[in-house]
Structure formats: C-alpha cells, structure tokens
XYZ file of C-alpha atoms in Angstrom:
207
model
C 117.237 72.710 167.560
C 118.895 70.997 164.569
C 123.065 71.643 164.960
C 123.775 73.228 162.230
C 125.985 70.741 160.154
C 122.970 68.860 159.693
C 121.381 71.543 157.738
C 120.289 70.061 153.990
C 119.701 71.816 151.262
C 117.843 69.788 148.708
C 118.856 71.156 145.436
C 114.960 70.466 143.600
C 111.226 71.097 144.333
C 110.004 67.555 143.684
C 107.357 66.615 146.624
C 108.298 62.820 145.695
C 111.813 63.112 146.379
C 110.749 65.122 149.569
C 108.949 62.455 150.818
C 111.026 59.934 150.231
C 113.397 62.319 152.369
C 110.921 62.350 154.757
C 110.285 58.675 154.786
C 113.823 57.557 156.002
C 113.995 60.962 158.825
C 115.603 63.414 156.867
C 113.901 67.099 156.689
C 115.783 69.136 154.243
C 116.345 72.158 156.141
C 115.658 73.949 151.976
C 114.522 73.390 148.459
C 116.180 74.717 146.207
C 114.809 73.516 142.981
C 117.822 75.239 140.262
C 116.356 76.175 136.741
C 119.470 74.722 134.741
C 119.148 73.343 131.258
C 117.924 70.035 130.915
C 118.864 69.070 126.973
C 121.106 66.236 126.068
C 124.360 66.841 124.777
C 124.889 64.612 121.347
C 125.277 61.641 121.764
C 125.089 62.048 125.648
C 124.289 58.537 127.825
C 121.543 58.682 129.902
C 123.353 57.753 132.556
C 126.134 60.700 132.226
C 123.401 62.808 131.486
C 121.861 62.205 134.462
C 125.099 62.650 136.345
C 126.410 66.307 134.665
C 123.007 67.320 135.430
C 122.600 65.817 139.413
C 126.200 67.857 139.938
C 124.720 71.118 138.042
C 121.815 71.527 140.436
C 123.991 70.658 143.120
C 126.431 73.427 142.188
C 123.681 75.843 141.504
C 122.113 75.262 144.979
C 125.851 75.601 146.846
C 126.783 78.472 144.746
C 123.870 80.456 146.017
C 123.637 79.686 149.478
C 127.579 79.744 149.618
C 127.603 83.246 150.916
C 124.532 82.995 152.367
C 125.014 83.507 156.685
C 123.973 80.524 158.045
C 124.393 78.656 155.117
C 127.811 77.593 154.145
C 128.076 74.738 156.392
C 125.131 72.770 154.790
C 125.034 70.038 152.827
C 123.858 69.740 149.383
C 121.856 67.422 147.481
C 121.013 67.137 143.865
C 119.335 64.674 142.077
C 118.026 64.279 138.733
C 116.095 61.342 136.876
C 116.964 60.031 133.412
C 114.395 57.456 131.955
C 115.749 55.355 128.723
C 115.033 52.723 125.953
C 118.379 51.913 125.103
C 120.502 55.114 124.537
C 117.120 56.968 123.349
C 116.623 59.349 126.136
C 112.561 59.625 126.969
C 112.110 62.881 128.249
C 108.720 65.057 130.828
C 106.332 65.293 128.108
C 105.345 68.514 128.051
C 102.091 68.306 125.757
C 100.116 65.153 125.821
C 100.497 63.997 122.737
C 104.452 63.491 123.801
C 103.048 61.400 126.755
C 101.226 59.390 124.854
C 103.731 58.561 121.864
C 106.243 57.914 125.731
C 103.524 55.307 127.166
C 103.777 53.777 123.489
C 107.494 53.220 123.243
C 107.154 52.245 126.768
C 104.691 49.665 126.489
C 105.266 46.261 126.037
C 109.215 46.672 126.531
C 112.123 46.952 129.442
C 113.103 50.627 129.776
C 115.991 52.036 132.263
C 115.914 54.276 134.489
C 119.251 56.319 135.951
C 118.951 58.575 138.667
C 122.579 60.714 139.508
C 122.154 62.237 143.079
C 125.530 64.359 143.820
C 126.406 65.637 147.709
C 128.277 68.161 147.857
C 129.661 68.497 151.559
C 130.443 72.276 153.907
C 133.971 71.758 153.507
C 133.162 71.416 149.672
C 133.871 67.493 149.042
C 131.781 66.527 146.276
C 130.638 62.755 145.944
C 128.209 61.413 143.393
C 126.390 58.456 142.244
C 124.493 56.919 139.781
C 121.368 54.377 141.065
C 119.974 52.263 137.735
C 116.175 50.355 137.970
C 115.557 47.902 135.035
C 111.443 48.078 134.691
C 109.120 46.268 132.220
C 106.103 47.546 130.777
C 103.048 45.356 129.666
C 101.404 45.675 126.765
C 99.410 48.760 128.152
C 96.612 49.088 125.905
C 95.609 52.429 123.803
C 92.457 53.151 125.848
C 94.431 52.354 129.111
C 96.718 54.661 127.437
C 94.532 57.626 127.570
C 92.561 57.046 130.444
C 96.129 57.287 132.854
C 96.809 61.050 130.722
C 93.478 62.034 131.729
C 94.539 61.385 135.053
C 96.939 64.021 135.094
C 99.849 61.930 136.761
C 102.365 62.248 133.883
C 103.448 65.527 134.107
C 106.585 66.608 135.487
C 107.718 62.928 135.253
C 110.827 61.078 133.687
C 109.332 58.885 130.858
C 105.211 60.284 131.331
C 104.571 57.928 134.450
C 104.977 57.625 138.189
C 105.462 54.695 139.447
C 104.319 55.812 142.551
C 100.881 56.535 141.033
C 98.417 54.125 138.234
C 101.104 53.872 136.337
C 102.760 51.136 138.811
C 100.233 48.579 136.966
C 101.650 49.206 134.458
C 105.338 47.613 135.625
C 105.271 43.558 134.646
C 108.931 43.441 136.229
C 111.066 45.961 138.672
C 114.905 44.845 138.562
C 116.751 47.199 141.120
C 116.029 50.148 143.163
C 112.411 51.037 143.117
C 112.742 54.476 144.758
C 114.987 55.099 142.376
C 112.397 54.745 139.884
C 110.729 56.998 141.828
C 112.929 59.923 142.190
C 115.955 59.742 144.631
C 117.531 56.020 145.662
C 116.829 55.940 149.312
C 120.054 53.279 149.452
C 122.313 55.280 147.520
C 121.859 58.462 148.821
C 121.658 57.755 152.625
C 124.849 55.857 152.745
C 126.199 58.859 150.345
C 125.323 61.186 153.682
C 126.223 58.899 156.437
C 129.599 58.643 155.002
C 130.073 62.220 154.584
C 129.202 62.618 158.130
C 126.206 63.687 157.847
C 123.744 61.738 161.144
C 120.792 60.072 158.742
C 119.855 58.912 161.787
C 118.886 62.197 163.914
C 115.161 62.465 162.891
C 114.462 58.370 163.631
C 112.462 58.505 166.776
C 110.415 55.690 168.559
C 107.048 54.951 168.232
C-alpha cells in the first residue's frame, strides 16, 4: 500500500499529462480537473499566464482536499500549457474555424510552448517552474490543415495541435523539452517533486 505521504493529486483531467506521469512511474492518487477562468489578462505575457494558471489550478485543488480526511498530507500538482507566437497567445480552439486560423498562423514559422507547473507540498509550501520550448513548423498546406482538422486531434489542445499525434510531422525543429510540448515537462516535474521529498522512484520496477 502506498504511504500516505506519497499521495499525489493531479489538478488536471488531461490524459496526456497522466500518460507522461505514468511514463516515469508516477500514479496520481487522484485526478482533479479544476474549472478556472483561463482568460489572459490584458497584455499578460504567455509565460506569466501559464505560471498564474498552474498556481490557480493547484490552489483550487488544494482548497478542496485540505479538509478531506486522508488527503491533507497529499502533494498537489497543477500545470498549464500556453502556445504563443511572440507575445500573441494561441489558445485552445473551440471551433474548426479557430483551429484552421491557429494552424495557418503557426505554418512556416517558429512558436513558443510554455508550461507552468506548480507543486503544493503537504506542509503548504508552493514551488513553481516554467519550461520553455521553441518549435518550428514546416509550411503546412491548406490541404494538410483541413485533413488534420478532420482528424479531430486538435480538440482541447493549446495551439490547436498535439505533437504526439499526426501534427508531429509538421515539426521541422524543436529546441528544448519535448514532453513540455506534450503538456508536462518531465525533467522539471520530477526534480520539483524529488526536491520536496516525494520519492519519484517508488513506482519504478525491474523488468
């Protein structure tokens, strides 16, 4: 049985973030997607936005769990990913028209992917990091964009694409963390957890 001090609450419902944690042997004890307003403040920098939202998600989940029996000693992890061209934020597309506009914008140019992660420890300590990755797309044809939109893989994703799917073939060059672009930078996440006493290796098995 997992020690109570090893309980991790993931303040997200993203299957991609869950898969990434599984990749490094971490099984969150609880998934808590938090419904917060993700609207950027006026002139807010993408880096500042992802940092703020990851904090708000973690705090919201912590507010729910701190008074629940058996959960006050849990670690809470919040994360938010933002895609931007310069300072222009390319949000999650809700409609196909939005997705098309986003992909045409990213086509043939470089953009930045920022992921903010926020860890709240059982003692209430708040630790934050931001990972940045530069991604360059090839020139994507209108036919390719239309076909990608038809696949549905853009739904719910920052920048209207998921690098781990079909859109991986659009990426000409990547500088920085690949897992950051998927949605959770594993180096920063694991070092943040380990630095606050969470045994990252507890779930590693031989074979």
